[in-house]
Structures are given as structure tokens and as C-alpha cells.
Short mmCIF file of C-alpha atoms in Angstrom, two decimals:
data_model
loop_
_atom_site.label_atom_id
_atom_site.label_comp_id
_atom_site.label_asym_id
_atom_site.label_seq_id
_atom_site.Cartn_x
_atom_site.Cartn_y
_atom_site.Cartn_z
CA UNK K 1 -22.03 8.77 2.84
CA UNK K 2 -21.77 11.85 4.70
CA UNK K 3 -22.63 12.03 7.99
CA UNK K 4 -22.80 15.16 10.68
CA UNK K 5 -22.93 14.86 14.56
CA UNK K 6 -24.44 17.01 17.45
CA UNK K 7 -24.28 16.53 21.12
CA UNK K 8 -23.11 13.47 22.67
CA UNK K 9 -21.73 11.09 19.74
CA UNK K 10 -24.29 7.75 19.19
CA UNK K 11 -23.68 4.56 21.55
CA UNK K 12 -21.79 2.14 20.12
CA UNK K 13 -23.23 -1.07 17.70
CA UNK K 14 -22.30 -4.30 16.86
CA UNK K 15 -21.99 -4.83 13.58
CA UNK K 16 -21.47 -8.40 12.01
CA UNK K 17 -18.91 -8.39 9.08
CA UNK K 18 -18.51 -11.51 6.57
CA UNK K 19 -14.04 -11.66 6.18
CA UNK K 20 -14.14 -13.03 2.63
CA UNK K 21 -9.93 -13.61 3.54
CA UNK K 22 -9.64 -17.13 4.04
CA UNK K 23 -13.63 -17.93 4.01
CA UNK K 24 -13.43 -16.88 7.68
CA UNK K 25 -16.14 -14.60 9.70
CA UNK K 26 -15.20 -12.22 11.78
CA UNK K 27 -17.27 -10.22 14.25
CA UNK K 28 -16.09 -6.98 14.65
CA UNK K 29 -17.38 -4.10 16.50
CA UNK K 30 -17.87 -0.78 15.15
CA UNK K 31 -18.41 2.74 16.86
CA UNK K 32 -20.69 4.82 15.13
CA UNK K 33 -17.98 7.82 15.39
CA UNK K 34 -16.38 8.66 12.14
CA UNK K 35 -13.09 7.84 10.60
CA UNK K 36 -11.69 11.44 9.99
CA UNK K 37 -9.06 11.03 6.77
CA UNK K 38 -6.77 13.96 6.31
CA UNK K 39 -5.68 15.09 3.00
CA UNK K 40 -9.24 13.19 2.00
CA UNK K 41 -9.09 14.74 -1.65
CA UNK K 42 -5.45 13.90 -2.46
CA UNK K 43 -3.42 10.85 -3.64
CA UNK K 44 -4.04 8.49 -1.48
CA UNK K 45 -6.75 10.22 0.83
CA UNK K 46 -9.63 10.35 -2.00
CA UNK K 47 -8.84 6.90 -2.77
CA UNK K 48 -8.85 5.61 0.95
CA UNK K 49 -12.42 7.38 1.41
CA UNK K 50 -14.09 5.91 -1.67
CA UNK K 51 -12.52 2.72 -0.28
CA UNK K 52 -14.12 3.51 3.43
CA UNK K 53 -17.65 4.96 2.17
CA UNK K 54 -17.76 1.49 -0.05
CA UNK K 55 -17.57 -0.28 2.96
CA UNK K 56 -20.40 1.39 4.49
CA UNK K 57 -17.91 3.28 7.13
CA UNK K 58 -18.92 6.26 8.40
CA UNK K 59 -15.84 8.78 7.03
CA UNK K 60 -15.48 12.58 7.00
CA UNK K 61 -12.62 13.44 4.54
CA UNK K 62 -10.50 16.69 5.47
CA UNK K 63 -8.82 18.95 3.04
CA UNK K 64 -7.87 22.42 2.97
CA UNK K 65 -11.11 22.96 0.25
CA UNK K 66 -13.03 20.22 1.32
CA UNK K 67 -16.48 19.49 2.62
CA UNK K 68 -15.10 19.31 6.15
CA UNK K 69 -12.03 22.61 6.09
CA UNK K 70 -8.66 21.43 7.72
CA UNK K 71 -5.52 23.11 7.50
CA UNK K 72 -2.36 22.70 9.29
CA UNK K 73 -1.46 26.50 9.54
CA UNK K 74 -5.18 27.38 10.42
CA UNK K 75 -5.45 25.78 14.16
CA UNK K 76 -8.99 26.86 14.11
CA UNK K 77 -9.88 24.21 11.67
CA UNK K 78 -8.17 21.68 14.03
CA UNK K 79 -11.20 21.45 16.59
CA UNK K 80 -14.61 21.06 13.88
CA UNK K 81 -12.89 18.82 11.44
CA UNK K 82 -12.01 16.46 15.02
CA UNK K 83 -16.02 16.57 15.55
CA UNK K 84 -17.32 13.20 16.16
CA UNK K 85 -14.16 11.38 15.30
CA UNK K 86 -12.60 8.87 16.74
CA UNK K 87 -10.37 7.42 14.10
CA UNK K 88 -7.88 9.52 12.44
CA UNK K 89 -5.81 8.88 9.20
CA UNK K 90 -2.65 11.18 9.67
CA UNK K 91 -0.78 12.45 6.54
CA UNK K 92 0.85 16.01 6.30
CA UNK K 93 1.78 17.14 2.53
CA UNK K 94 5.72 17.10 1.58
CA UNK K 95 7.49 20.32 3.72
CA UNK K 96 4.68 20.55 6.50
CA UNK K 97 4.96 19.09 9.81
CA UNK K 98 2.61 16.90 11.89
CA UNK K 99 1.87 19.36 14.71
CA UNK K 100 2.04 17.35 18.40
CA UNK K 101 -0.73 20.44 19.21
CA UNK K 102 -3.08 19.02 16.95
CA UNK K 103 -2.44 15.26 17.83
CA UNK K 104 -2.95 16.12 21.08
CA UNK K 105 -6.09 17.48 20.60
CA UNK K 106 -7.51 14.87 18.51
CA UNK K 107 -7.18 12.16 21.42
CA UNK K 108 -8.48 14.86 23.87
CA UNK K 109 -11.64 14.95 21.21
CA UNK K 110 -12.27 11.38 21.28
CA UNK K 111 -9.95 9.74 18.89
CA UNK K 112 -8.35 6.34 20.06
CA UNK K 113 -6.70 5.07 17.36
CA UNK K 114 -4.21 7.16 14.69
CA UNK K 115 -2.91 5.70 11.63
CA UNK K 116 0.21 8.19 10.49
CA UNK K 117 1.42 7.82 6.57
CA UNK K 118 5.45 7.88 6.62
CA UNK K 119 8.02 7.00 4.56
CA UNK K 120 10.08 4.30 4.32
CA UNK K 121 14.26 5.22 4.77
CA UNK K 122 13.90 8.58 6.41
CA UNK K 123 16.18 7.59 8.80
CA UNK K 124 18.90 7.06 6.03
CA UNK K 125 17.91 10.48 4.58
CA UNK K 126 17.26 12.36 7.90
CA UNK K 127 13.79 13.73 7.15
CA UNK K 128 13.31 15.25 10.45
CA UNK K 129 9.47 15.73 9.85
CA UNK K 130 8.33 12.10 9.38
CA UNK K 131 10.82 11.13 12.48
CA UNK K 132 9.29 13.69 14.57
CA UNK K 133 5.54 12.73 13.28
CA UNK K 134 6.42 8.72 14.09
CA UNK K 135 7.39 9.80 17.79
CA UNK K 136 4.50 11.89 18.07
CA UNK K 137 1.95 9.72 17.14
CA UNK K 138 4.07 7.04 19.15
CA UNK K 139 3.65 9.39 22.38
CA UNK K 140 0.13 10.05 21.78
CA UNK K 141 -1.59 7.78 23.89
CA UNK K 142 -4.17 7.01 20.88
CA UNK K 143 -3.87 2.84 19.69
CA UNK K 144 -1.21 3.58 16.92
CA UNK K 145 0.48 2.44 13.82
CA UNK K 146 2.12 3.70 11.47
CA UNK K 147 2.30 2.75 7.76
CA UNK K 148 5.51 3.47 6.11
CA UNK K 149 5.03 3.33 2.17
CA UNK K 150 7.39 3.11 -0.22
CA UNK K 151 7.74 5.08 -3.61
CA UNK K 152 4.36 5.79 -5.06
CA UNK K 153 3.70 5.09 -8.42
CA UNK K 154 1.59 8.10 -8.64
CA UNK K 155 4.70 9.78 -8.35
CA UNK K 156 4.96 9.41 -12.07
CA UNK K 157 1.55 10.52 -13.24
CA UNK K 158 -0.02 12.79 -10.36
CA UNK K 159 3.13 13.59 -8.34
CA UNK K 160 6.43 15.59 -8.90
CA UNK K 161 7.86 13.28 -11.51
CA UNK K 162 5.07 14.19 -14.18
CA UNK K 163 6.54 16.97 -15.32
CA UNK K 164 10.06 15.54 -15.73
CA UNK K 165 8.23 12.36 -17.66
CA UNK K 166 5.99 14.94 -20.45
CA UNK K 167 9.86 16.29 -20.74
CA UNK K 168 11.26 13.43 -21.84
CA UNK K 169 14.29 13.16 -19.18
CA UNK K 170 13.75 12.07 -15.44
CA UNK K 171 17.03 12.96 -13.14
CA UNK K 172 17.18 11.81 -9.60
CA UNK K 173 21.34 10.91 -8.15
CA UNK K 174 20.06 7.12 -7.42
CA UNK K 175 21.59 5.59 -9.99
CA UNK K 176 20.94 1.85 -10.71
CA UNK K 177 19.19 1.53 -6.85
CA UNK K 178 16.07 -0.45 -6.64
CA UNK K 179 13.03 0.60 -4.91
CA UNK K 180 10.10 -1.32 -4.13
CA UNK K 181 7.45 1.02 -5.97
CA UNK K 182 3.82 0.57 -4.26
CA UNK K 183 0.00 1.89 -5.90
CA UNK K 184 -1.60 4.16 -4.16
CA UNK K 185 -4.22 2.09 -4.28
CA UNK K 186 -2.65 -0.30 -1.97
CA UNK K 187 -1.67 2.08 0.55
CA UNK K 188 -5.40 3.07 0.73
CA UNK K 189 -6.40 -0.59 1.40
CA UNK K 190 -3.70 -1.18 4.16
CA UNK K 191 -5.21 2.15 5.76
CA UNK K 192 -8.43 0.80 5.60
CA UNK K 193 -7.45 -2.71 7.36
CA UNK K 194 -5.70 -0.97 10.12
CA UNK K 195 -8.57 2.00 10.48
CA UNK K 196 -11.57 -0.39 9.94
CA UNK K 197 -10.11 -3.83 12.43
CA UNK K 198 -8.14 -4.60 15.40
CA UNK K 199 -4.99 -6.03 16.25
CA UNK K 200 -2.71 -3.37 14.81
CA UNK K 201 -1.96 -1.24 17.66
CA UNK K 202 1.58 -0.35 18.14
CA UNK K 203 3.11 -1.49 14.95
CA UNK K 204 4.78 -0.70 12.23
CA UNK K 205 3.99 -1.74 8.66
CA UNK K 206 6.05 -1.70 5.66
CA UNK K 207 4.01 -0.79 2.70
CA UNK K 208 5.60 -1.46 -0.58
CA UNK K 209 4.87 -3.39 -4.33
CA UNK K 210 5.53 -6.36 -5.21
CA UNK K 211 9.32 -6.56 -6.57
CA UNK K 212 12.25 -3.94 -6.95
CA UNK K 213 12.42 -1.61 -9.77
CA UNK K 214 15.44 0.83 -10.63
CA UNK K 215 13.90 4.09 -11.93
CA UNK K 216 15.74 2.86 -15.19
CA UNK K 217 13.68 0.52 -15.40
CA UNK K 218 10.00 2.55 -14.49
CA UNK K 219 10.84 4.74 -16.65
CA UNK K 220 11.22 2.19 -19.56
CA UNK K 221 8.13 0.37 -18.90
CA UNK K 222 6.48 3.99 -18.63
CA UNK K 223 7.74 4.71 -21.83
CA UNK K 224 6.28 1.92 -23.81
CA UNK K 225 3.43 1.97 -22.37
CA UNK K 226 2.86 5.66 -23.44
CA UNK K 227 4.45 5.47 -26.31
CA UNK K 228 6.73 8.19 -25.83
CA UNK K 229 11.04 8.72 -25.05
CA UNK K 230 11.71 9.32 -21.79
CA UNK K 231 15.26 8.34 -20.48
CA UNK K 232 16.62 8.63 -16.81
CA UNK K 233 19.24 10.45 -15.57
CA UNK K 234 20.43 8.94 -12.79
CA UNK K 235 23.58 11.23 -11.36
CA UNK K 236 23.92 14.60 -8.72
CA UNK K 237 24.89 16.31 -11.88
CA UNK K 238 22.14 15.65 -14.31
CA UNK K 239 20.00 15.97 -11.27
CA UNK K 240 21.14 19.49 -9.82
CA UNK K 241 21.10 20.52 -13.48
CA UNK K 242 17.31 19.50 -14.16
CA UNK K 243 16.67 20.95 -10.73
CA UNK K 244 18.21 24.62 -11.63
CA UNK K 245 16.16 23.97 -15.14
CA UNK K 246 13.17 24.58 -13.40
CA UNK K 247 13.92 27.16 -11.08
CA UNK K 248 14.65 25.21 -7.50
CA UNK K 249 16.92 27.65 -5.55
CA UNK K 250 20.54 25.84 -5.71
CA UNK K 251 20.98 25.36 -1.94
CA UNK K 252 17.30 23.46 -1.77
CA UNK K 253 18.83 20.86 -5.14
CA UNK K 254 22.00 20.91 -3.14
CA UNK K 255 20.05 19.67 -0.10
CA UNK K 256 17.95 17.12 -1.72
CA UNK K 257 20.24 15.85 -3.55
CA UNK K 258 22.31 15.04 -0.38
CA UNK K 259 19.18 13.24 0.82
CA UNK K 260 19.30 10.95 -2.18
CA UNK K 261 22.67 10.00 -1.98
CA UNK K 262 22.38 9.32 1.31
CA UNK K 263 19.24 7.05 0.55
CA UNK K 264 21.62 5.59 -2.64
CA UNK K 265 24.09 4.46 -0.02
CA UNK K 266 21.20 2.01 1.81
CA UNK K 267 21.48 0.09 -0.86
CA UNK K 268 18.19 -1.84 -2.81
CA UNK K 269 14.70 -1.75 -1.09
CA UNK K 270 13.16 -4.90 -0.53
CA UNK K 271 9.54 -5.96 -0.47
CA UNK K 272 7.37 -6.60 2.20
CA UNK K 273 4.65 -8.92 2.82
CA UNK K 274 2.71 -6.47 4.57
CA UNK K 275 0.22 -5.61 1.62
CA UNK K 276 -0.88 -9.27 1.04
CA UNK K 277 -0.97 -9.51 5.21
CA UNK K 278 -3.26 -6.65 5.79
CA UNK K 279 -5.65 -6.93 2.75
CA UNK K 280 -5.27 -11.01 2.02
CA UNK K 281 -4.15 -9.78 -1.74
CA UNK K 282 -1.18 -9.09 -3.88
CA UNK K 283 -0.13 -5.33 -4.36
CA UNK K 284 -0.36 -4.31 -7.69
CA UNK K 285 2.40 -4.36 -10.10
CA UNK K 286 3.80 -1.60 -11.13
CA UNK K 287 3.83 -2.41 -15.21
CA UNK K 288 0.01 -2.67 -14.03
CA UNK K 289 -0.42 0.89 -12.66
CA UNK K 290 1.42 1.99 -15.40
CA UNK K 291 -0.97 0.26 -18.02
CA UNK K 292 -3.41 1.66 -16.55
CA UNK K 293 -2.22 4.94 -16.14
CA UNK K 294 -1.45 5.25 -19.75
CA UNK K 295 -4.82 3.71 -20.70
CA UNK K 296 -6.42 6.80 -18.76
CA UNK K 297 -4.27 9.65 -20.67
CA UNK K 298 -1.67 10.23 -18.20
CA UNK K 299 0.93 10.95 -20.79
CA UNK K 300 -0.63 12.01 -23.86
CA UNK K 301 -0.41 15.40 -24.59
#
């Protein structure tokens, strides 16, 4: 559903919802404002709107070549794509920071509650651009919260590891460490709890799967499932040699690989609860996703 505004935005309505979760009804009230999603047609963002628009929300999804324009280095987009809005799901693509301008701006347009998409252990690998996005959003104003997500599993089929999967070898310096590997899917439907009900303002949610995998091991189940080799490399040499394979400038490997490490030394991730808590389910496994991700073609050639 797409859905345009002019003038002053429509009064607000009450809207009675049946909350299948525990046979319980909840009446919750809706403004007829949008939900404005940026990065609406990428990993998670086209599967949180389809998620939103099923519900009968009303949802304007943002993208650099979407229907509504937004883009972070264009601040003229900033203003239209705000229009009417007064929900916001905040994401910035890898490299690209969360402007405070535009934040800013989006609770001077109207919007009262921002939902940011972080990371979990940036502290441990001092990502400066999620820490500064988390204290933005935090000094806002706007009823926050912020979802940090683990490892997506989309990494391996729509994200940075595909290529390194069709190739056969996957190198990353984490060697045997165990991360808690979450679906897309289920970051979408924790958005959508937070953006669509109350009662989640000023917190912090850990977003994550169900159990711990090593990369080891995701890449094993990866392989049978697609019927194809594909080992893992897991140490800074194999890594900053895969890196210089494919053309990353040496200082950039050198940096990320630092990151890793750094992230290595945490130790294991461990699951949260959170999923199940905001969307009264389990989070998907990840020998599901990657079932179903083979089932779809995501490694044949």
C-alpha cells in the first residue's frame, strides 16, 4: 500500500488489533502517519516493508532508486522522503554514517519514535560509525531503540561472503569463534514489533539466532546443502591474502583484519531471547535459511 500526504497529516485513529501471542488482545493505537523505512529495497528493508504493508501499516520505503528518493550524500532528499512520517527505521549501508543533521530533522518533521539497525560488538571492534549513530539516535529526543543484530545469514548468499562461497574458500582471522548468526527475516519482524507497538522506548535489543555457529561450521552446512566444496580459512594470513586476491588496498585488509581480531578476542557470542520476546516465536535456524537459500539457487552456478 502506498500512500501520499498533503497539508496537515490525518488525525489520529484507534485501531483494534487481535495479539495472536499468548491468545491475548491488545488495543493499540495507531497514527495514520507513515512508517518511513530506510534502505526499504535492501536486505532487511524490503523484507521489513512487505512485513509492514502485510499488516495493513501505512509504510513509505526509502532507497537511493526507490519510489520515495533518499540518499545520505544528497541532503535534499532528506526533507520529502521525512513527508508525513512519524516513524523512522534507521539503517545506513556499511562505510556511511548516520548524519545527526538528518536525525535532527526527522524529529523536527514529526517523527517520535526511531528504530536504528546496529551491530552487535562494535565496541570490541571500534566501529566508530554505529557508536556515533547509537548516541545520536540516543540524543535525539525521538522514543528510541535500537536493535543490535548479529551476523546475518544473508551475508552468505546476498552479502559480501557470496563471492568468497561461489569460490570455494571463505577467509575471515576468527578462527574457531562462535557467532550467533540471525535471518534477516527476523530482524525485519523485531523492527516491526518495536515500529508497529509500545513499550520499547529507550532500549536496547539484542537480535541474534538461535544457537552459536563457528563459520567452520556455516560454511559446512552451506556446503551440503549446495552441494558444492567450500572450506574456511580462518587466519590474518589466509584472510589478508584472499583480501589482496580481490583487489582491497592492503592498508584497508590490514585494518579490517585488526577489527576481527579484536572481535576474536571477545570470545563466543551468545544468544538472546530477544527474537522470541519481541515476535512470541523462535528465530530461524540457520541450517533453515540455508535450506532454503539453496532451494532458491543461491549457489548454483
Amino acid at each position: 500500500m502506498r500512500v501520499s500526504y498533503s497539508g496537515r497529516p490525518p488525525a489520529a485513529r484507534k485501531v483494534i488489533a487481535a495479539d495472536l501471542v499468548g491468545a491475548r488482545c491488545l488495543t493499540v493505537i495507531m497514527n495514520e502517519r507513515a512508517i518511513l523505512v530506510l534502505g526499504g529495497t535492501g536486505t532487511v528493508g524490503r523484507r521489513l516493508v512487505a512485513r509492514l504493508r502485510d499488516a495493513g501499516a501505512p509504510v513509505r520505503a526509502a532507497s537511493r532508486h526507490g519510489d520515495v528518493r533518499f540518499d545520505w550524500s544528497a541532503p535534499p532528499t532528506w526533507e520529502p522522503a521525512l513527508a508525513g512520517a512519524d516513524r523512522l527505521f534507521l539503517m545506513a549501508p556499511d562505510g556511511i554514517a548516520v548524519e545527526p543533521a538528518f536525525v535532527e530533522l526527522a524529529v523536527e518533521s514529526g517523527v517520535r519514535r526511531v528504530v536504528l539497525l546496529s551491530s552487535r560488538g562494535i565496541e570490541a571492534m571500534g566501529d566508530e560509525r554505529l557508536l556515533a549513530a547509537e548516541a545520536t539516535v540516543r540524543g535525539s529526543g525521538a522514543d528510541w531503540t535500537i536493535l543490535r543484530a548479529d551476523w546475518f545469514d544473508q551475508n552468505f548468499d546476498e552479502g559480501f561472503f557470496q563471492r568468497a562461497v561461489m569460490a570455494g574458500e571463505l577467509a575471515l582471522p576468527l578462527g574457531d569463534l562462535r557467532q550467533a548468526f540471525v535471518d534477516a527475516g527476523d530482524i525485519a519482524a523485531a523492527a516491526a514489533a518495536v515500529l508497529t507497538s509500545e513499550g520499547h522506548g529507550g532500549r536496547r535489543y539484542d537480535v541474534t539466532g538461535p544457537r552459536p555457529l563457528s563459520f567452520a561450521a556455516a560454511v559446512e552446512i552451506i556446503a551440503r546443502v549446495a552441494g558444492r566444496p567450500v572450506r574456511y580459512l580462518g587466519t590474518v594470513d589466509d584472510y589478508l591474502a584472499q583480501q589482496q586476491a580481490i583487489g582491497v588496498p592492503p592498508e584497508a585488509a590490514e585494518g579490517a583484519a585488526a577489527a576481527f581480531t579484536a572481535l576474536a578476542e571477545t570470545g563466543d557470542a551468545e544468544p538472546s531471547d530477544d527474537v522470541r520476546r519481541l515476535t512470541g516465536r523462535l528465530p530461524l535456524s540457520f541450517e533453515t535459511y540455508a535450506a532454503g537459500a539453496a532451494a532458491a539457487g543461491a549457489w548454483s552456478d
